[in-house]
Amino acid sequence: MELLSLKLKSKNNPNIFLVTTSKGEYMLHSDIIVKYNIAVGDIDENLFLKCVNQSLEIIALDSAVKYLAHSLKTTKQVRDYLKKKGYEKVTINAVIDKLNEYKLIDDENFITSYINSNPNFSKSKLKQKLLSFGLKNDMIEHGISEINEYSACKVQVEKFIKNKSLDHSLYEKLIRRLMYQGYAWETIKSVVNEFDFKEEV
C-alpha cells in the first residue's frame, strides 16, 4: 500500500491530518503519526489500518470530552452524540470504555446529581425524566428509593405558600403545581389538608 500525501485537514485543528493513499483518503491523528513514524511512501496495509483505527478513537474521544465539558451526560447521550457524528460502533465502544475509565461519565452520579438538582419533582416525575436520558430502570429505582414522597411534597407546599394568603386562588395554583411535579393525588390531598386553606381537598 502506498501513502501518497499527508496534509493538515484544517487550520483549526493542528492534530488531524488527511492522508491520501493508493486505496483512498483517511484521517490520522498527529500522535499516531509520530508514534508509528508515518511518512509518504510504501506502508504495510495492516499497520496503516491499525493507525487509522487508533486515530479515530483519539479524535472521537477528543470530541466526546468537549461534548462533556458543558454538563453531565449519560452513557446513552454520549453514544448518540458520537453516532450522530458518524463513528462506528467499535470506535464508540472504545471511547465509552475510556470515558468510564477516566470517570468522565458515570450514570449513577448523573442520577444523583439530577435528583439533587430537582428536589421539587416526585418519584414518578424523576423516573420519567431520567428514563428519557436513556438510563437503566434498576439504576433509577435505586436512585429514587431514598426519597420520602410525603416529606418532599410537604416541603414544596411550605415553599409555595410562604408569606401568602391561603385563599382559594392559591389553593388551585398549588394543586396544579403539585400535579405537574408528579405527586399522586392521595399524597397531595394528605399534605395540603395539613394547612388551613379556605377550601379543603
XYZ file of N, CA and C in Angstrom:
603
model
N 0.860 -1.189 0.000
C 0.000 0.000 0.000
C 0.897 1.241 0.000
N 0.502 2.233 -0.803
C 1.322 3.436 -0.906
C 0.612 4.657 -0.320
N 1.345 5.378 0.517
C 0.836 6.626 1.087
C 1.316 7.762 0.183
N 0.353 8.455 -0.449
C 0.686 9.437 -1.481
C 0.916 10.844 -0.945
N 0.098 11.233 0.044
C 0.268 12.579 0.611
C -0.271 12.629 2.031
N 0.229 13.588 2.758
C -0.156 13.760 4.165
C -0.191 15.257 4.438
N -1.389 15.777 4.680
C -1.502 17.222 4.908
C -2.515 17.524 6.009
N -2.349 18.687 6.615
C -3.242 19.120 7.685
C -4.666 19.241 7.155
N -5.616 18.635 7.868
C -7.006 18.649 7.396
C -7.627 20.035 7.538
N -7.318 20.703 8.658
C -7.897 22.024 8.904
C -6.954 22.848 9.776
N -6.869 24.137 9.485
C -6.031 25.024 10.289
C -6.562 25.149 11.718
N -7.851 24.865 11.887
C -8.464 24.989 13.210
C -8.073 23.856 14.150
N -7.597 22.756 13.561
C -7.185 21.617 14.382
C -5.858 21.080 13.861
N -4.753 21.455 14.523
C -3.419 21.058 14.041
C -3.070 19.596 14.314
N -3.990 18.843 14.903
C -3.697 17.451 15.249
C -4.263 16.421 14.270
N -5.119 16.860 13.368
C -5.761 15.918 12.453
C -5.235 16.119 11.030
N -4.747 15.037 10.457
C -4.179 15.086 9.106
C -5.006 14.240 8.144
N -5.127 14.727 6.931
C -5.795 13.996 5.863
C -4.721 13.264 5.068
N -4.874 11.955 5.009
C -3.870 11.133 4.345
C -4.475 10.507 3.089
N -3.815 10.722 1.967
C -4.253 10.120 0.709
C -3.376 8.906 0.427
N -4.034 7.779 0.175
C -3.298 6.551 -0.137
C -3.745 6.016 -1.493
N -3.119 4.945 -1.895
C -3.487 4.315 -3.164
C -4.863 3.664 -3.085
N -5.425 3.591 -1.862
C -6.740 2.962 -1.682
C -7.805 3.932 -1.163
N -7.466 5.212 -1.054
C -8.457 6.191 -0.617
C -7.908 7.178 0.392
N -8.807 8.011 0.939
C -8.414 9.036 1.904
C -8.798 8.621 3.319
N -7.962 8.962 4.270
C -8.183 8.614 5.677
C -7.721 9.770 6.564
N -8.156 9.722 7.827
C -7.696 10.708 8.795
C -6.745 10.044 9.782
N -5.668 10.748 10.100
C -4.733 10.277 11.112
C -4.501 11.386 12.137
N -4.345 10.984 13.390
C -4.043 11.945 14.450
C -2.527 12.127 14.526
N -2.098 13.326 14.859
C -0.661 13.630 14.910
C 0.088 12.711 15.882
N -0.561 12.353 16.993
C 0.091 11.456 17.966
C 0.424 10.107 17.339
N -0.478 9.614 16.498
C -0.279 8.319 15.844
C 0.784 8.428 14.749
N 0.778 9.554 14.048
C 1.783 9.776 13.002
C 3.183 9.740 13.609
N 3.339 10.390 14.752
C 4.638 10.420 15.434
C 4.971 9.046 16.007
N 3.986 8.412 16.639
C 4.207 7.111 17.292
C 4.701 6.057 16.305
N 4.101 6.015 15.110
C 4.450 4.983 14.135
C 5.336 5.507 12.997
N 5.772 6.751 13.137
C 6.673 7.352 12.151
C 6.092 7.250 10.729
N 4.852 7.675 10.592
C 4.151 7.612 9.305
C 4.716 8.656 8.344
N 4.990 8.250 7.121
C 5.517 9.180 6.117
C 5.078 8.729 4.720
N 5.219 9.643 3.758
C 4.862 9.332 2.373
C 5.750 8.193 1.861
N 5.099 7.249 1.165
C 5.832 6.103 0.644
C 5.088 4.812 0.918
N 5.742 3.705 0.721
C 5.109 2.405 0.956
C 4.908 2.165 2.450
N 3.770 1.535 2.776
C 3.465 1.237 4.172
C 2.671 -0.065 4.237
N 2.921 -0.832 5.284
C 2.172 -2.074 5.470
C 0.698 -1.741 5.683
N -0.179 -2.381 4.926
C -1.604 -2.045 4.982
C -2.210 -2.328 6.353
N -1.851 -3.444 6.961
C -2.404 -3.776 8.289
C -1.973 -2.759 9.339
N -0.724 -2.338 9.264
C -0.231 -1.321 10.193
C -0.961 -0.003 9.974
N -1.166 0.347 8.701
C -1.844 1.611 8.407
C -3.274 1.605 8.928
N -3.993 0.504 8.715
C -5.376 0.418 9.195
C -5.435 0.465 10.723
N -4.434 -0.092 11.361
C -4.325 -0.008 12.820
C -4.166 1.453 13.242
N -3.353 2.183 12.507
C -3.149 3.610 12.783
C -4.436 4.405 12.593
N -5.173 4.062 11.535
C -6.448 4.747 11.259
C -7.428 4.517 12.405
N -7.550 3.269 12.859
C -8.484 2.949 13.939
C -8.095 3.644 15.241
N -6.821 3.648 15.543
C -6.365 4.323 16.763
C -6.581 5.832 16.673
N -6.384 6.366 15.484
C -6.610 7.806 15.268
C -8.080 8.161 15.464
N -8.952 7.328 14.905
C -10.390 7.570 15.049
C -10.804 7.569 16.505
N -10.229 6.662 17.297
C -10.549 6.599 18.730
C -10.110 7.878 19.435
N -8.920 8.355 19.109
C -8.416 9.587 19.734
C -9.277 10.784 19.343
N -9.600 10.883 18.051
C -10.410 12.006 17.554
C -11.810 11.971 18.161
N -12.392 10.774 18.221
C -13.728 10.628 18.800
C -13.709 10.925 20.296
N -12.648 10.499 20.971
C -12.518 10.767 22.402
C -12.418 12.268 22.667
N -11.617 12.952 21.858
C -11.499 14.413 21.995
C -12.854 15.086 21.812
N -13.603 14.618 20.824
C -14.924 15.178 20.539
C -15.875 14.938 21.710
N -15.819 13.731 22.274
C -16.693 13.387 23.401
C -16.355 14.210 24.640
N -15.074 14.419 24.897
C -14.649 15.207 26.059
C -15.146 16.651 25.939
N -15.077 17.205 24.737
C -15.594 18.564 24.518
C -17.106 18.606 24.750
N -17.789 17.567 24.312
C -19.244 17.467 24.499
C -19.593 17.403 25.988
N -18.754 16.715 26.751
C -18.995 16.557 28.192
C -18.593 17.786 29.008
N -17.843 18.692 28.389
C -17.325 19.846 29.122
C -18.430 20.785 29.591
N -19.557 20.780 28.890
C -20.627 21.733 29.197
C -21.512 21.280 30.360
N -21.751 19.990 30.475
C -22.613 19.476 31.545
C -22.500 17.961 31.627
N -23.011 17.389 32.721
C -23.012 15.934 32.865
C -23.865 15.302 31.776
N -23.416 14.183 31.279
C -24.155 13.447 30.255
C -24.218 11.973 30.635
N -25.240 11.301 30.145
C -25.361 9.862 30.365
C -24.578 9.115 29.286
N -24.365 7.827 29.536
C -23.686 6.991 28.555
C -24.432 7.011 27.224
N -25.756 6.909 27.291
C -26.551 6.894 26.059
C -26.434 8.218 25.304
N -26.421 9.322 26.017
C -26.295 10.616 25.354
C -24.974 10.717 24.602
N -23.898 10.224 25.212
C -22.598 10.259 24.559
C -22.587 9.324 23.348
N -23.181 8.126 23.509
C -23.265 7.190 22.390
C -24.022 7.814 21.217
N -25.157 8.422 21.514
C -25.974 9.038 20.463
C -25.223 10.178 19.780
N -24.484 10.944 20.579
C -23.710 12.066 20.035
C -22.652 11.570 19.057
N -21.907 10.542 19.463
C -20.849 10.011 18.605
C -21.421 9.325 17.365
N -22.548 8.657 17.543
C -23.206 8.014 16.402
C -23.635 9.063 15.383
N -24.159 10.169 15.877
C -24.588 11.260 15.001
C -23.390 11.861 14.259
N -22.229 11.792 14.901
C -21.002 12.303 14.285
C -20.474 11.362 13.202
N -21.051 10.147 13.139
C -20.664 9.219 12.090
C -19.694 8.132 12.494
N -19.394 8.031 13.783
C -18.449 7.000 14.225
C -19.135 5.635 14.295
N -18.355 4.595 14.010
C -18.893 3.241 14.038
C -18.911 2.698 15.465
N -19.683 1.613 15.645
C -19.916 1.047 16.969
C -18.628 0.674 17.684
N -17.684 0.084 16.961
C -16.442 -0.357 17.592
C -15.653 0.828 18.150
N -15.663 1.940 17.432
C -14.978 3.150 17.899
C -15.702 3.744 19.098
N -17.030 3.797 19.012
C -17.839 4.343 20.106
C -17.635 3.532 21.380
N -17.635 2.209 21.261
C -17.443 1.358 22.436
C -16.085 1.614 23.093
N -15.064 1.787 22.270
C -13.720 2.050 22.793
C -13.686 3.390 23.539
N -14.370 4.390 22.988
C -14.420 5.716 23.619
C -15.193 5.653 24.941
N -16.310 4.958 24.941
C -17.110 4.816 26.164
C -16.285 4.146 27.263
N -15.522 3.123 26.891
C -14.653 2.443 27.865
C -13.638 3.412 28.466
N -13.059 4.249 27.618
C -12.080 5.228 28.091
C -12.725 6.266 29.009
N -13.894 6.737 28.640
C -14.595 7.739 29.447
C -14.972 7.182 30.812
N -15.362 5.911 30.835
C -15.644 5.251 32.115
C -14.374 5.117 32.938
N -13.298 4.750 32.270
C -12.008 4.587 32.955
C -11.560 5.907 33.584
N -11.761 7.008 32.861
C -11.381 8.332 33.356
C -12.445 8.942 34.264
N -13.553 8.213 34.443
C -14.686 8.663 35.261
C -15.290 9.977 34.748
N -15.279 10.120 33.430
C -15.889 11.297 32.813
C -17.372 11.082 32.546
N -17.800 9.824 32.538
C -19.228 9.509 32.527
C -19.500 8.525 33.660
N -20.608 8.747 34.333
C -20.989 7.898 35.460
C -22.501 8.035 35.618
N -23.230 7.051 35.143
C -24.692 7.147 35.137
C -25.276 7.251 36.542
N -24.683 6.565 37.504
C -25.178 6.648 38.885
C -24.989 8.057 39.431
N -23.858 8.662 39.131
C -23.597 10.028 39.560
C -24.550 11.001 38.868
N -24.851 10.732 37.594
C -25.796 11.569 36.859
C -27.159 11.550 37.544
N -27.609 10.354 37.934
C -28.910 10.211 38.592
C -28.941 10.981 39.900
N -27.914 10.816 40.710
C -27.838 11.519 41.996
C -27.847 13.025 41.794
N -27.058 13.494 40.830
C -26.974 14.926 40.552
C -28.314 15.474 40.070
N -28.994 14.712 39.200
C -30.281 15.165 38.665
C -31.334 15.244 39.771
N -31.351 14.248 40.646
C -32.303 14.233 41.759
C -32.054 15.435 42.680
N -30.795 15.697 42.988
C -30.449 16.821 43.868
C -30.765 18.169 43.231
N -30.699 18.213 41.905
C -30.972 19.473 41.188
C -32.464 19.715 40.980
N -33.271 18.677 41.212
C -34.723 18.795 41.011
C -35.488 18.266 42.230
N -35.271 18.892 43.392
C -35.904 18.406 44.622
C -37.423 18.594 44.647
N -37.932 19.366 43.690
C -39.379 19.619 43.646
C -40.151 18.493 42.967
N -39.457 17.630 42.220
C -40.149 16.567 41.488
C -40.441 15.355 42.375
N -41.559 14.726 42.080
C -41.922 13.481 42.750
C -41.092 12.330 42.183
N -41.222 11.162 42.802
C -40.516 9.986 42.303
C -40.915 9.661 40.866
N -42.211 9.711 40.594
C -42.683 9.351 39.255
C -42.190 10.339 38.204
N -42.149 11.626 38.568
C -41.659 12.642 37.631
C -40.161 12.456 37.388
N -39.422 12.200 38.464
C -37.989 11.974 38.330
C -37.708 10.756 37.454
N -38.471 9.694 37.698
C -38.276 8.468 36.918
C -38.553 8.720 35.441
N -39.626 9.433 35.160
C -39.991 9.756 33.780
C -38.882 10.545 33.088
N -38.358 11.544 33.790
C -37.303 12.383 33.230
C -36.017 11.588 33.023
N -35.646 10.790 34.028
C -34.395 10.032 33.950
C -34.446 8.947 32.877
N -35.613 8.342 32.698
C -35.759 7.349 31.633
C -35.537 7.986 30.264
N -35.920 9.246 30.132
C -35.765 9.942 28.851
C -34.294 10.173 28.497
N -33.413 10.063 29.494
C -31.975 10.206 29.257
C -31.333 8.863 28.885
N -32.155 7.815 28.804
C -31.635 6.511 28.414
C -31.001 5.735 29.549
N -31.355 6.069 30.777
C -30.790 5.382 31.942
C -31.554 4.100 32.244
N -30.864 3.146 32.859
C -31.472 1.860 33.168
C -32.468 1.986 34.323
N -33.570 1.262 34.189
C -34.650 1.342 35.170
C -34.189 0.966 36.573
N -33.374 -0.103 36.691
C -32.951 -0.530 38.026
C -32.058 0.504 38.697
N -31.251 1.219 37.907
C -30.404 2.283 38.457
C -31.254 3.451 38.941
N -32.291 3.768 38.176
C -33.189 4.864 38.559
C -33.939 4.509 39.836
N -34.471 3.287 39.891
C -35.222 2.846 41.077
C -34.352 2.918 42.329
N -33.106 2.520 42.179
C -32.181 2.591 43.320
C -31.943 4.051 43.724
N -31.802 4.922 42.726
C -31.529 6.328 42.995
C -32.659 7.049 43.705
N -33.907 6.712 43.360
C -35.050 7.417 43.958
C -35.607 6.704 45.192
N -35.032 5.564 45.523
C -35.589 4.743 46.608
C -35.555 5.433 47.977
N -34.599 6.341 48.167
C -34.460 7.000 49.468
C -35.371 8.221 49.618
N -36.036 8.607 48.558
C -36.891 9.802 48.619
C -38.169 9.512 49.401
N -38.476 10.364 50.352
C -39.735 10.286 51.093
C -40.731 11.192 50.371
N -41.639 10.581 49.654
C -42.575 11.324 48.803
C -43.413 12.332 49.601
N -43.879 11.918 50.740
C -44.731 12.784 51.561
C -43.949 14.009 52.037
N -42.751 13.772 52.548
C -41.924 14.871 53.055
C -41.532 15.827 51.935
N -41.192 15.259 50.779
C -40.804 16.092 49.642
C -41.955 16.981 49.192
N -43.146 16.409 49.160
C -44.329 17.174 48.765
C -44.604 18.287 49.775
N -44.461 17.984 51.050
C -44.726 18.977 52.102
C -43.757 20.152 52.007
N -42.508 19.856 51.692
C -41.507 20.923 51.522
C -41.922 21.852 50.396
N -42.421 21.287 49.300
C -42.852 22.093 48.161
C -44.041 22.983 48.523
N -44.960 22.435 49.297
C -46.126 23.207 49.735
C -45.684 24.365 50.616
N -44.820 24.086 51.572
C -44.362 25.125 52.500
C -43.636 26.248 51.775
N -42.838 25.889 50.781
C -42.141 26.909 49.992
C -43.136 27.756 49.201
N -44.119 27.090 48.625
C -45.062 27.775 47.734
C -45.977 28.741 48.480
N -46.404 28.372 49.676
C -47.397 29.193 50.394
C -46.773 30.205 51.349
N -45.458 30.178 51.495
C -44.789 31.046 52.462
C -45.154 32.517 52.252
N -45.623 33.142 53.325
C -45.995 34.568 53.343
C -47.121 34.911 52.367
N -47.959 33.913 52.051
C -49.080 34.166 51.144
C -50.398 33.866 51.852
N -51.435 34.497 51.369
C -52.767 34.250 51.910
C -53.290 32.921 51.390
N -53.765 32.078 52.306
C -54.216 30.742 51.909
C -55.648 30.781 51.378
N -55.810 31.469 50.256
C -57.144 31.601 49.680
C -57.370 30.547 48.593
N -58.541 30.585 48.012
C -58.929 29.582 47.032
C -58.054 29.643 45.779
N -57.665 30.843 45.359
C -56.837 31.008 44.167
C -55.468 30.357 44.363
N -54.877 30.581 45.523
C -53.570 29.992 45.820
C -53.686 28.471 45.894
N -54.779 28.031 46.479
C -55.044 26.590 46.616
C -55.060 25.905 45.237
N -55.747 26.520 44.272
C -55.844 25.939 42.933
C -54.483 25.921 42.238
N -53.734 27.018 42.403
C -52.395 27.086 41.807
C -51.485 26.013 42.402
N -51.598 25.830 43.704
C -50.779 24.841 44.396
C -51.082 23.431 43.908
N -52.363 23.119 43.775
C -52.752 21.781 43.306
C -52.199 21.520 41.911
N -52.318 22.507 41.034
C -51.804 22.355 39.664
C -50.295 22.144 39.666
N -49.626 22.898 40.515
C -48.165 22.794 40.599
C -47.735 21.405 41.061
N -48.388 20.916 42.112
C -48.026 19.602 42.657
C -48.342 18.475 41.678
N -49.415 18.620 40.950
C -49.764 17.602 39.959
C -48.757 17.611 38.819
N -48.316 18.807 38.422
C -47.297 18.907 37.378
C -45.994 18.260 37.836
N -45.699 18.416 39.123
C -44.474 17.839 39.677
C -44.569 16.317 39.838
N -45.747 15.781 39.568
C -45.889 14.327 39.524
C -46.350 13.651 40.797
N -46.773 14.423 41.787
C -47.214 13.810 43.037
C -48.588 13.166 42.873
N -48.761 12.028 43.513
C -50.041 11.314 43.447
C -51.112 12.109 44.184
N -52.346 11.962 43.727
C -53.436 12.737 44.318
C -53.597 12.451 45.809
N -53.447 11.218 46.221
C -53.581 10.880 47.639
C -52.531 11.590 48.476
N -51.320 11.682 47.954
C -50.240 12.388 48.664
C -50.539 13.876 48.738
N -50.969 14.440 47.611
C -51.315 15.867 47.580
C -52.405 16.170 48.597
N -53.438 15.348 48.587
C -54.568 15.574 49.491
C -54.129 15.519 50.952
N -53.333 14.526 51.293
C -52.877 14.368 52.677
C -52.043 15.549 53.130
N -51.161 16.018 52.258
C -50.270 17.121 52.623
C -51.025 18.440 52.704
N -51.790 18.740 51.679
C -52.491 20.033 51.620
C -53.500 20.176 52.755
N -54.095 19.086 53.173
C -55.077 19.139 54.252
C -54.460 19.470 55.615
N -53.135 19.469 55.674
C -52.470 19.891 56.908
C -52.478 21.398 57.067
N -52.781 22.086 55.986
C -52.722 23.546 56.015
C -54.136 24.122 55.980
N -54.248 25.315 56.543
C -55.557 25.924 56.760
C -56.035 26.729 55.562
N -56.267 26.007 54.460
C -56.832 26.669 53.292
C -58.317 26.887 53.509
N -58.884 27.865 52.806
C -60.307 28.159 52.945
C -61.153 27.043 52.392
N -60.565 26.272 51.442
C -61.277 25.123 50.923
C -60.416 23.897 51.076
N -60.945 22.894 51.727
C -60.177 21.668 51.967
C -60.277 20.749 50.764
N -59.219 19.970 50.514
C -59.242 18.991 49.403
C -60.233 17.907 49.686
